[in-house]
Amino acid sequence: MGMVIVAVAIGTFRDQIVERLTAESSARTTQSAEDKADREGPAFASNIRRDTNSADHLHPIIFNTPFSPKEKKELLSLQLHPGEDPITPFAKSHRGYGVNEPGVSYPGKEVYGYSEAWLVDILSDRKASLVINGMRIKGLHCAPAKANTVITYQGQGGGSYEGMFFDLTRSTSNPLIAGDEESHFGKPYFRYKKIDLGNGAAPGGLRIEVASGTKDCNWKAFEVTYADSGGKHTQEITNNGKDFAVHGFTAKSAQVFRVFTTAPFVKECTMASQGHYKCQRKGW
């Protein structure tokens, strides 16, 4: 009788172990399937648009064709009055293109030319965490810049917008930290920063600035590198079906004009050194 009870107990215990192991195996299989499903498809969604606000008022305006004597006379005669902006209508009528002053400089090596920027919103609905830890410009093609004429404004300096900065004359895969209030301003972005997504993390917002020196450049995408529990992966941020493009500026400009806050309001300048102008104006 005692042996029967022991045998029954052992059988029951064995059944419990088998049941528990089966449940654990089923749970692992379910979790594995859920993890696999979670990692399927794009790791994140992105919305990108050109930062037109930063290249709007009181920023350089470049032109592909020098002004004729008549056009130059018109520009130099413009008068500035409170609440009026005669420069913008003039620029639009001559197909001017607003750009930025480069937001990063190097010790002894200033960035030549101008820059353009994009604002990116990044969102991931994944349950698992992932980290963006790299970015490069993919499919780059460049040609000599067409712009050879520029209107600038008195008192302009480099931008201080926070974000990352690509100088295509130096690297397409090593963006720098932009924003002169950043503690590591001008240093490699992903050496000090990363973008956390997934697992309920807040959407990421990023400003990407690009300068191309003396060339006009276009590219297919910003290729992002990210890491999750499955390893390292890449995903592209594209421009709504179009190439990205940035305008450069010729090394030897044809015409340079600067707008001042006091009369005479617009003066013609000459290139004194790379990226610097000398204007024929008393006190300049």
PDB file of C-alpha atoms in Angstrom:
ATOM      1  CA  MET A   1       0.000   0.000   0.000  1.00  0.00           C
ATOM      2  CA  GLY A   2       2.808   2.362   0.947  1.00  0.00           C
ATOM      3  CA  MET A   3       4.588   1.679  -2.324  1.00  0.00           C
ATOM      4  CA  VAL A   4       1.431   2.558  -4.262  1.00  0.00           C
ATOM      5  CA  ILE A   5       1.130   5.906  -2.459  1.00  0.00           C
ATOM      6  CA  VAL A   6       4.776   6.688  -3.154  1.00  0.00           C
ATOM      7  CA  ALA A   7       4.358   5.780  -6.807  1.00  0.00           C
ATOM      8  CA  VAL A   8       1.283   7.988  -7.106  1.00  0.00           C
ATOM      9  CA  ALA A   9       3.120  10.883  -5.432  1.00  0.00           C
ATOM     10  CA  ILE A  10       6.096  10.484  -7.727  1.00  0.00           C
ATOM     11  CA  GLY A  11       3.804  10.346 -10.758  1.00  0.00           C
ATOM     12  CA  THR A  12       1.959  13.472  -9.650  1.00  0.00           C
ATOM     13  CA  PHE A  13       5.218  15.327  -9.003  1.00  0.00           C
ATOM     14  CA  ARG A  14       6.518  14.216 -12.396  1.00  0.00           C
ATOM     15  CA  ASP A  15       3.341  15.433 -14.093  1.00  0.00           C
ATOM     16  CA  GLN A  16       3.663  18.792 -12.329  1.00  0.00           C
ATOM     17  CA  ILE A  17       7.264  19.163 -13.479  1.00  0.00           C
ATOM     18  CA  VAL A  18       6.341  18.212 -17.042  1.00  0.00           C
ATOM     19  CA  GLU A  19       3.421  20.656 -16.956  1.00  0.00           C
ATOM     20  CA  ARG A  20       5.604  23.463 -15.624  1.00  0.00           C
ATOM     21  CA  LEU A  21       8.357  22.795 -18.149  1.00  0.00           C
ATOM     22  CA  THR A  22       5.774  22.669 -20.929  1.00  0.00           C
ATOM     23  CA  ALA A  23       4.281  25.973 -19.761  1.00  0.00           C
ATOM     24  CA  GLU A  24       7.715  27.585 -19.545  1.00  0.00           C
ATOM     25  CA  SER A  25       8.623  26.309 -23.003  1.00  0.00           C
ATOM     26  CA  SER A  26       5.315  27.581 -24.367  1.00  0.00           C
ATOM     27  CA  ALA A  27       5.883  30.960 -22.699  1.00  0.00           C
ATOM     28  CA  ARG A  28       9.385  31.173 -24.156  1.00  0.00           C
ATOM     29  CA  THR A  29       8.060  30.268 -27.580  1.00  0.00           C
ATOM     30  CA  THR A  30       5.314  32.872 -27.287  1.00  0.00           C
ATOM     31  CA  GLN A  31       7.769  35.509 -26.044  1.00  0.00           C
ATOM     32  CA  SER A  32      10.200  34.653 -28.833  1.00  0.00           C
ATOM     33  CA  ALA A  33       7.418  34.999 -31.387  1.00  0.00           C
ATOM     34  CA  GLU A  34       6.351  38.319 -29.883  1.00  0.00           C
ATOM     35  CA  ASP A  35       9.952  39.574 -29.865  1.00  0.00           C
ATOM     36  CA  LYS A  36      10.350  38.516 -33.492  1.00  0.00           C
ATOM     37  CA  ALA A  37       7.109  40.220 -34.464  1.00  0.00           C
ATOM     38  CA  ASP A  38       8.179  43.342 -32.545  1.00  0.00           C
ATOM     39  CA  ARG A  39      11.385  43.519 -34.558  1.00  0.00           C
ATOM     40  CA  GLU A  40       9.681  43.024 -37.916  1.00  0.00           C
ATOM     41  CA  GLY A  41       9.266  46.016 -40.178  1.00  0.00           C
ATOM     42  CA  PRO A  42      10.929  49.414 -39.732  1.00  0.00           C
ATOM     43  CA  ALA A  43      12.422  50.091 -36.306  1.00  0.00           C
ATOM     44  CA  PHE A  44      11.087  53.650 -36.354  1.00  0.00           C
ATOM     45  CA  ALA A  45       9.077  56.098 -38.403  1.00  0.00           C
ATOM     46  CA  SER A  46      10.499  59.483 -39.373  1.00  0.00           C
ATOM     47  CA  ASN A  47       9.120  62.757 -40.637  1.00  0.00           C
ATOM     48  CA  ILE A  48      11.610  65.166 -42.196  1.00  0.00           C
ATOM     49  CA  ARG A  49      11.299  68.692 -43.552  1.00  0.00           C
ATOM     50  CA  ARG A  50      13.681  71.479 -44.496  1.00  0.00           C
ATOM     51  CA  ASP A  51      14.261  74.007 -41.721  1.00  0.00           C
ATOM     52  CA  THR A  52      13.093  77.049 -43.650  1.00  0.00           C
ATOM     53  CA  ASN A  53      12.797  79.240 -40.551  1.00  0.00           C
ATOM     54  CA  SER A  54      16.535  79.175 -39.935  1.00  0.00           C
ATOM     55  CA  ALA A  55      17.230  80.121 -43.567  1.00  0.00           C
ATOM     56  CA  ASP A  56      14.667  82.867 -43.775  1.00  0.00           C
ATOM     57  CA  HIS A  57      15.047  86.381 -42.382  1.00  0.00           C
ATOM     58  CA  LEU A  58      18.510  87.941 -41.953  1.00  0.00           C
ATOM     59  CA  HIS A  59      20.370  84.961 -43.352  1.00  0.00           C
ATOM     60  CA  PRO A  60      22.499  84.822 -46.508  1.00  0.00           C
ATOM     61  CA  ILE A  61      20.726  84.685 -49.855  1.00  0.00           C
ATOM     62  CA  ILE A  62      22.649  83.154 -52.753  1.00  0.00           C
ATOM     63  CA  PHE A  63      22.152  83.562 -56.510  1.00  0.00           C
ATOM     64  CA  ASN A  64      23.451  81.591 -59.493  1.00  0.00           C
ATOM     65  CA  THR A  65      23.839  84.649 -61.743  1.00  0.00           C
ATOM     66  CA  PRO A  66      25.539  87.996 -61.036  1.00  0.00           C
ATOM     67  CA  PHE A  67      23.334  91.066 -61.122  1.00  0.00           C
ATOM     68  CA  SER A  68      23.405  93.266 -64.199  1.00  0.00           C
ATOM     69  CA  PRO A  69      24.465  96.913 -63.776  1.00  0.00           C
ATOM     70  CA  LYS A  70      20.788  97.889 -63.697  1.00  0.00           C
ATOM     71  CA  GLU A  71      19.929  95.234 -61.097  1.00  0.00           C
ATOM     72  CA  LYS A  72      22.936  96.150 -58.991  1.00  0.00           C
ATOM     73  CA  LYS A  73      21.913  99.811 -59.034  1.00  0.00           C
ATOM     74  CA  GLU A  74      18.424  98.798 -57.918  1.00  0.00           C
ATOM     75  CA  LEU A  75      19.800  96.709 -55.050  1.00  0.00           C
ATOM     76  CA  LEU A  76      22.218  99.407 -53.854  1.00  0.00           C
ATOM     77  CA  SER A  77      19.430 101.986 -53.831  1.00  0.00           C
ATOM     78  CA  LEU A  78      17.061  99.980 -51.607  1.00  0.00           C
ATOM     79  CA  GLN A  79      15.966 101.805 -48.469  1.00  0.00           C
ATOM     80  CA  LEU A  80      15.198 100.069 -45.187  1.00  0.00           C
ATOM     81  CA  HIS A  81      12.309 101.355 -43.102  1.00  0.00           C
ATOM     82  CA  PRO A  82      10.740  99.991 -39.891  1.00  0.00           C
ATOM     83  CA  GLY A  83       8.343  97.183 -40.682  1.00  0.00           C
ATOM     84  CA  GLU A  84       9.498  96.912 -44.289  1.00  0.00           C
ATOM     85  CA  ASP A  85      11.732  94.334 -45.945  1.00  0.00           C
ATOM     86  CA  PRO A  86      12.702  95.307 -49.494  1.00  0.00           C
ATOM     87  CA  ILE A  87      15.492  92.690 -49.660  1.00  0.00           C
ATOM     88  CA  THR A  88      13.247  89.609 -49.655  1.00  0.00           C
ATOM     89  CA  PRO A  89      11.055  90.705 -52.594  1.00  0.00           C
ATOM     90  CA  PHE A  90      14.182  91.654 -54.549  1.00  0.00           C
ATOM     91  CA  ALA A  91      15.756  88.268 -53.807  1.00  0.00           C
ATOM     92  CA  LYS A  92      12.638  86.340 -54.776  1.00  0.00           C
ATOM     93  CA  SER A  93      12.330  88.182 -58.072  1.00  0.00           C
ATOM     94  CA  HIS A  94      15.925  87.153 -58.855  1.00  0.00           C
ATOM     95  CA  ARG A  95      15.547  83.538 -57.737  1.00  0.00           C
ATOM     96  CA  GLY A  96      17.536  83.919 -54.574  1.00  0.00           C
ATOM     97  CA  TYR A  97      17.888  80.943 -52.260  1.00  0.00           C
ATOM     98  CA  GLY A  98      18.063  81.331 -48.476  1.00  0.00           C
ATOM     99  CA  VAL A  99      20.851  79.464 -46.683  1.00  0.00           C
ATOM    100  CA  ASN A 100      22.538  79.470 -43.260  1.00  0.00           C
ATOM    101  CA  GLU A 101      25.892  80.392 -41.865  1.00  0.00           C
ATOM    102  CA  PRO A 102      27.617  77.099 -40.915  1.00  0.00           C
ATOM    103  CA  GLY A 103      26.840  76.168 -37.316  1.00  0.00           C
ATOM    104  CA  VAL A 104      30.248  74.604 -36.597  1.00  0.00           C
ATOM    105  CA  SER A 105      33.793  75.845 -37.082  1.00  0.00           C
ATOM    106  CA  TYR A 106      37.155  74.165 -36.627  1.00  0.00           C
ATOM    107  CA  PRO A 107      40.225  75.604 -34.864  1.00  0.00           C
ATOM    108  CA  GLY A 108      42.151  77.335 -37.652  1.00  0.00           C
ATOM    109  CA  LYS A 109      39.895  75.797 -40.314  1.00  0.00           C
ATOM    110  CA  GLU A 110      36.613  77.578 -40.814  1.00  0.00           C
ATOM    111  CA  VAL A 111      33.868  75.933 -42.820  1.00  0.00           C
ATOM    112  CA  TYR A 112      33.696  77.641 -46.204  1.00  0.00           C
ATOM    113  CA  GLY A 113      30.409  78.602 -47.795  1.00  0.00           C
ATOM    114  CA  TYR A 114      26.953  78.099 -46.373  1.00  0.00           C
ATOM    115  CA  SER A 115      24.738  75.352 -45.013  1.00  0.00           C
ATOM    116  CA  GLU A 116      21.190  74.031 -45.095  1.00  0.00           C
ATOM    117  CA  ALA A 117      19.265  72.144 -42.431  1.00  0.00           C
ATOM    118  CA  TRP A 118      16.471  69.641 -41.903  1.00  0.00           C
ATOM    119  CA  LEU A 119      14.247  68.920 -38.917  1.00  0.00           C
ATOM    120  CA  VAL A 120      13.555  65.247 -38.198  1.00  0.00           C
ATOM    121  CA  ASP A 121      10.934  63.706 -35.917  1.00  0.00           C
ATOM    122  CA  ILE A 122      11.643  60.073 -35.023  1.00  0.00           C
ATOM    123  CA  LEU A 123       9.132  57.736 -33.364  1.00  0.00           C
ATOM    124  CA  SER A 124       9.261  54.018 -32.557  1.00  0.00           C
ATOM    125  CA  ASP A 125       6.284  51.967 -31.397  1.00  0.00           C
ATOM    126  CA  ARG A 126       8.405  48.959 -30.557  1.00  0.00           C
ATOM    127  CA  LYS A 127       8.042  47.421 -27.116  1.00  0.00           C
ATOM    128  CA  ALA A 128      11.769  46.698 -26.936  1.00  0.00           C
ATOM    129  CA  SER A 129      14.390  49.434 -26.606  1.00  0.00           C
ATOM    130  CA  LEU A 130      16.704  50.472 -29.400  1.00  0.00           C
ATOM    131  CA  VAL A 131      19.458  53.060 -29.651  1.00  0.00           C
ATOM    132  CA  ILE A 132      20.476  55.161 -32.663  1.00  0.00           C
ATOM    133  CA  ASN A 133      24.246  55.421 -32.450  1.00  0.00           C
ATOM    134  CA  GLY A 134      25.392  56.405 -35.932  1.00  0.00           C
ATOM    135  CA  MET A 135      24.432  58.212 -39.126  1.00  0.00           C
ATOM    136  CA  ARG A 136      25.965  58.715 -42.547  1.00  0.00           C
ATOM    137  CA  ILE A 137      25.045  60.340 -45.837  1.00  0.00           C
ATOM    138  CA  LYS A 138      24.264  57.688 -48.439  1.00  0.00           C
ATOM    139  CA  GLY A 139      24.483  57.977 -52.224  1.00  0.00           C
ATOM    140  CA  LEU A 140      26.304  61.310 -52.399  1.00  0.00           C
ATOM    141  CA  HIS A 141      26.891  63.070 -55.733  1.00  0.00           C
ATOM    142  CA  CYS A 142      28.494  66.520 -56.069  1.00  0.00           C
ATOM    143  CA  ALA A 143      29.336  69.014 -58.811  1.00  0.00           C
ATOM    144  CA  PRO A 144      30.944  72.478 -58.815  1.00  0.00           C
ATOM    145  CA  ALA A 145      28.670  75.028 -57.162  1.00  0.00           C
ATOM    146  CA  LYS A 146      26.616  77.313 -59.393  1.00  0.00           C
ATOM    147  CA  ALA A 147      26.006  80.103 -56.859  1.00  0.00           C
ATOM    148  CA  ASN A 148      28.465  82.959 -57.261  1.00  0.00           C
ATOM    149  CA  THR A 149      26.576  85.947 -55.833  1.00  0.00           C
ATOM    150  CA  VAL A 150      25.394  86.516 -52.280  1.00  0.00           C
ATOM    151  CA  ILE A 151      23.565  89.069 -50.144  1.00  0.00           C
ATOM    152  CA  THR A 152      24.578  88.909 -46.474  1.00  0.00           C
ATOM    153  CA  TYR A 153      23.599  90.876 -43.395  1.00  0.00           C
ATOM    154  CA  GLN A 154      25.669  92.930 -40.962  1.00  0.00           C
ATOM    155  CA  GLY A 155      26.450  91.233 -37.697  1.00  0.00           C
ATOM    156  CA  GLN A 156      25.936  87.692 -38.941  1.00  0.00           C
ATOM    157  CA  GLY A 157      27.767  84.958 -37.162  1.00  0.00           C
ATOM    158  CA  GLY A 158      27.716  81.205 -37.050  1.00  0.00           C
ATOM    159  CA  GLY A 159      24.455  79.638 -36.002  1.00  0.00           C
ATOM    160  CA  SER A 160      23.966  78.205 -32.540  1.00  0.00           C
ATOM    161  CA  TYR A 161      21.163  75.746 -33.267  1.00  0.00           C
ATOM    162  CA  GLU A 162      21.459  72.471 -31.371  1.00  0.00           C
ATOM    163  CA  GLY A 163      21.722  69.294 -33.411  1.00  0.00           C
ATOM    164  CA  MET A 164      24.255  67.605 -35.654  1.00  0.00           C
ATOM    165  CA  PHE A 165      26.394  69.049 -38.434  1.00  0.00           C
ATOM    166  CA  PHE A 166      27.817  67.341 -41.549  1.00  0.00           C
ATOM    167  CA  ASP A 167      30.709  69.042 -43.350  1.00  0.00           C
ATOM    168  CA  LEU A 168      30.770  67.159 -46.652  1.00  0.00           C
ATOM    169  CA  THR A 169      34.226  68.504 -47.489  1.00  0.00           C
ATOM    170  CA  ARG A 170      35.591  66.465 -44.567  1.00  0.00           C
ATOM    171  CA  SER A 171      33.313  63.496 -43.880  1.00  0.00           C
ATOM    172  CA  THR A 172      29.984  61.932 -44.859  1.00  0.00           C
ATOM    173  CA  SER A 173      29.837  59.616 -41.835  1.00  0.00           C
ATOM    174  CA  ASN A 174      31.082  61.661 -38.889  1.00  0.00           C
ATOM    175  CA  PRO A 175      28.517  64.314 -37.932  1.00  0.00           C
ATOM    176  CA  LEU A 176      29.571  66.868 -35.327  1.00  0.00           C
ATOM    177  CA  ILE A 177      27.719  68.405 -32.392  1.00  0.00           C
ATOM    178  CA  ALA A 178      26.195  71.758 -33.361  1.00  0.00           C
ATOM    179  CA  GLY A 179      25.051  74.466 -30.953  1.00  0.00           C
ATOM    180  CA  ASP A 180      27.809  76.531 -29.363  1.00  0.00           C
ATOM    181  CA  GLU A 181      26.221  76.157 -25.922  1.00  0.00           C
ATOM    182  CA  GLU A 182      26.773  72.389 -26.060  1.00  0.00           C
ATOM    183  CA  SER A 183      29.583  71.145 -23.803  1.00  0.00           C
ATOM    184  CA  HIS A 184      31.134  69.114 -26.642  1.00  0.00           C
ATOM    185  CA  PHE A 185      30.441  71.612 -29.426  1.00  0.00           C
ATOM    186  CA  GLY A 186      32.237  70.645 -32.650  1.00  0.00           C
ATOM    187  CA  LYS A 187      33.099  67.123 -31.455  1.00  0.00           C
ATOM    188  CA  PRO A 188      31.837  63.881 -33.065  1.00  0.00           C
ATOM    189  CA  TYR A 189      28.119  63.642 -32.320  1.00  0.00           C
ATOM    190  CA  PHE A 190      27.809  59.948 -31.550  1.00  0.00           C
ATOM    191  CA  ARG A 191      30.875  59.922 -29.344  1.00  0.00           C
ATOM    192  CA  TYR A 192      28.896  61.855 -26.750  1.00  0.00           C
ATOM    193  CA  LYS A 193      25.243  61.458 -27.739  1.00  0.00           C
ATOM    194  CA  LYS A 194      22.728  58.793 -28.710  1.00  0.00           C
ATOM    195  CA  ILE A 195      19.005  58.654 -29.448  1.00  0.00           C
ATOM    196  CA  ASP A 196      16.918  56.242 -27.363  1.00  0.00           C
ATOM    197  CA  LEU A 197      13.705  54.888 -28.880  1.00  0.00           C
ATOM    198  CA  GLY A 198      11.164  52.151 -28.188  1.00  0.00           C
ATOM    199  CA  ASN A 199       9.953  50.821 -24.831  1.00  0.00           C
ATOM    200  CA  GLY A 200       7.794  53.894 -24.335  1.00  0.00           C
ATOM    201  CA  ALA A 201      10.613  56.383 -24.902  1.00  0.00           C
ATOM    202  CA  ALA A 202       9.551  59.871 -25.999  1.00  0.00           C
ATOM    203  CA  PRO A 203       9.830  60.613 -29.750  1.00  0.00           C
ATOM    204  CA  GLY A 204      13.197  61.994 -30.783  1.00  0.00           C
ATOM    205  CA  GLY A 205      13.606  65.367 -32.453  1.00  0.00           C
ATOM    206  CA  LEU A 206      16.768  66.252 -34.352  1.00  0.00           C
ATOM    207  CA  ARG A 207      18.114  69.098 -36.480  1.00  0.00           C
ATOM    208  CA  ILE A 208      20.606  67.992 -39.152  1.00  0.00           C
ATOM    209  CA  GLU A 209      22.724  70.706 -40.771  1.00  0.00           C
ATOM    210  CA  VAL A 210      24.831  70.097 -43.895  1.00  0.00           C
ATOM    211  CA  ALA A 211      27.497  72.212 -45.610  1.00  0.00           C
ATOM    212  CA  SER A 212      29.181  71.357 -48.922  1.00  0.00           C
ATOM    213  CA  GLY A 213      31.810  74.055 -49.427  1.00  0.00           C
ATOM    214  CA  THR A 214      32.341  74.890 -53.097  1.00  0.00           C
ATOM    215  CA  LYS A 215      30.082  72.131 -54.442  1.00  0.00           C
ATOM    216  CA  ASP A 216      26.389  71.524 -55.018  1.00  0.00           C
ATOM    217  CA  CYS A 217      25.550  68.100 -53.619  1.00  0.00           C
ATOM    218  CA  ASN A 218      22.618  65.720 -53.497  1.00  0.00           C
ATOM    219  CA  TRP A 219      22.188  62.357 -51.810  1.00  0.00           C
ATOM    220  CA  LYS A 220      19.666  59.570 -51.452  1.00  0.00           C
ATOM    221  CA  ALA A 221      19.225  59.280 -47.683  1.00  0.00           C
ATOM    222  CA  PHE A 222      20.577  59.663 -44.189  1.00  0.00           C
ATOM    223  CA  GLU A 223      21.444  56.077 -43.254  1.00  0.00           C
ATOM    224  CA  VAL A 224      20.954  55.468 -39.538  1.00  0.00           C
ATOM    225  CA  THR A 225      22.746  52.802 -37.517  1.00  0.00           C
ATOM    226  CA  TYR A 226      20.885  51.458 -34.500  1.00  0.00           C
ATOM    227  CA  ALA A 227      21.333  48.656 -31.989  1.00  0.00           C
ATOM    228  CA  ASP A 228      18.751  46.462 -30.265  1.00  0.00           C
ATOM    229  CA  SER A 229      18.734  43.060 -28.582  1.00  0.00           C
ATOM    230  CA  GLY A 230      19.258  41.458 -31.983  1.00  0.00           C
ATOM    231  CA  GLY A 231      22.460  43.359 -32.762  1.00  0.00           C
ATOM    232  CA  LYS A 232      23.309  46.248 -35.087  1.00  0.00           C
ATOM    233  CA  HIS A 233      21.094  47.303 -38.000  1.00  0.00           C
ATOM    234  CA  THR A 234      20.601  50.152 -40.469  1.00  0.00           C
ATOM    235  CA  GLN A 235      17.555  52.070 -41.649  1.00  0.00           C
ATOM    236  CA  GLU A 236      17.224  55.014 -44.016  1.00  0.00           C
ATOM    237  CA  ILE A 237      15.658  58.413 -43.446  1.00  0.00           C
ATOM    238  CA  THR A 238      14.496  59.581 -46.862  1.00  0.00           C
ATOM    239  CA  ASN A 239      13.151  62.865 -48.187  1.00  0.00           C
ATOM    240  CA  ASN A 240       9.596  61.911 -49.171  1.00  0.00           C
ATOM    241  CA  GLY A 241      10.724  60.295 -52.424  1.00  0.00           C
ATOM    242  CA  LYS A 242      13.126  63.078 -53.428  1.00  0.00           C
ATOM    243  CA  ASP A 243      16.884  63.464 -53.094  1.00  0.00           C
ATOM    244  CA  PHE A 244      18.308  65.722 -50.425  1.00  0.00           C
ATOM    245  CA  ALA A 245      20.255  68.680 -51.825  1.00  0.00           C
ATOM    246  CA  VAL A 246      22.549  71.358 -50.482  1.00  0.00           C
ATOM    247  CA  HIS A 247      23.876  74.413 -52.333  1.00  0.00           C
ATOM    248  CA  GLY A 248      27.536  75.328 -52.257  1.00  0.00           C
ATOM    249  CA  PHE A 249      29.240  78.592 -53.200  1.00  0.00           C
ATOM    250  CA  THR A 250      32.019  79.205 -55.712  1.00  0.00           C
ATOM    251  CA  ALA A 251      35.497  79.705 -54.302  1.00  0.00           C
ATOM    252  CA  LYS A 252      35.806  82.954 -56.240  1.00  0.00           C
ATOM    253  CA  SER A 253      32.533  84.813 -55.943  1.00  0.00           C
ATOM    254  CA  ALA A 254      31.327  87.134 -58.666  1.00  0.00           C
ATOM    255  CA  GLN A 255      29.435  89.580 -56.425  1.00  0.00           C
ATOM    256  CA  VAL A 256      29.018  90.039 -52.673  1.00  0.00           C
ATOM    257  CA  PHE A 257      26.645  92.531 -51.025  1.00  0.00           C
ATOM    258  CA  ARG A 258      26.045  93.263 -47.367  1.00  0.00           C
ATOM    259  CA  VAL A 259      22.957  94.810 -45.774  1.00  0.00           C
ATOM    260  CA  PHE A 260      23.539  97.263 -42.906  1.00  0.00           C
ATOM    261  CA  THR A 261      21.181  98.757 -40.355  1.00  0.00           C
ATOM    262  CA  THR A 262      22.183 102.331 -41.133  1.00  0.00           C
ATOM    263  CA  ALA A 263      22.518 104.244 -44.401  1.00  0.00           C
ATOM    264  CA  PRO A 264      23.844 103.449 -46.892  1.00  0.00           C
ATOM    265  CA  PHE A 265      21.943 100.222 -46.280  1.00  0.00           C
ATOM    266  CA  VAL A 266      23.385  98.007 -49.027  1.00  0.00           C
ATOM    267  CA  LYS A 267      27.045  98.010 -49.995  1.00  0.00           C
ATOM    268  CA  GLU A 268      29.032  95.963 -52.465  1.00  0.00           C
ATOM    269  CA  CYS A 269      31.910  93.951 -51.017  1.00  0.00           C
ATOM    270  CA  THR A 270      34.845  91.923 -52.257  1.00  0.00           C
ATOM    271  CA  MET A 271      36.206  88.610 -51.045  1.00  0.00           C
ATOM    272  CA  ALA A 272      39.099  89.395 -48.691  1.00  0.00           C
ATOM    273  CA  SER A 273      39.901  85.790 -47.741  1.00  0.00           C
ATOM    274  CA  GLN A 274      38.110  82.473 -47.791  1.00  0.00           C
ATOM    275  CA  GLY A 275      34.687  83.060 -46.336  1.00  0.00           C
ATOM    276  CA  HIS A 276      35.345  86.714 -45.391  1.00  0.00           C
ATOM    277  CA  TYR A 277      34.330  89.900 -47.158  1.00  0.00           C
ATOM    278  CA  LYS A 278      35.744  93.381 -47.361  1.00  0.00           C
ATOM    279  CA  CYS A 279      33.084  96.057 -47.850  1.00  0.00           C
ATOM    280  CA  GLN A 280      33.743  99.549 -49.158  1.00  0.00           C
ATOM    281  CA  ARG A 281      32.080 101.362 -46.291  1.00  0.00           C
ATOM    282  CA  LYS A 282      33.428 103.897 -43.849  1.00  0.00           C
ATOM    283  CA  GLY A 283      34.092 102.355 -40.464  1.00  0.00           C
ATOM    284  CA  TRP A 284      33.999  98.772 -41.788  1.00  0.00           C
TER     285      TRP A 284
END
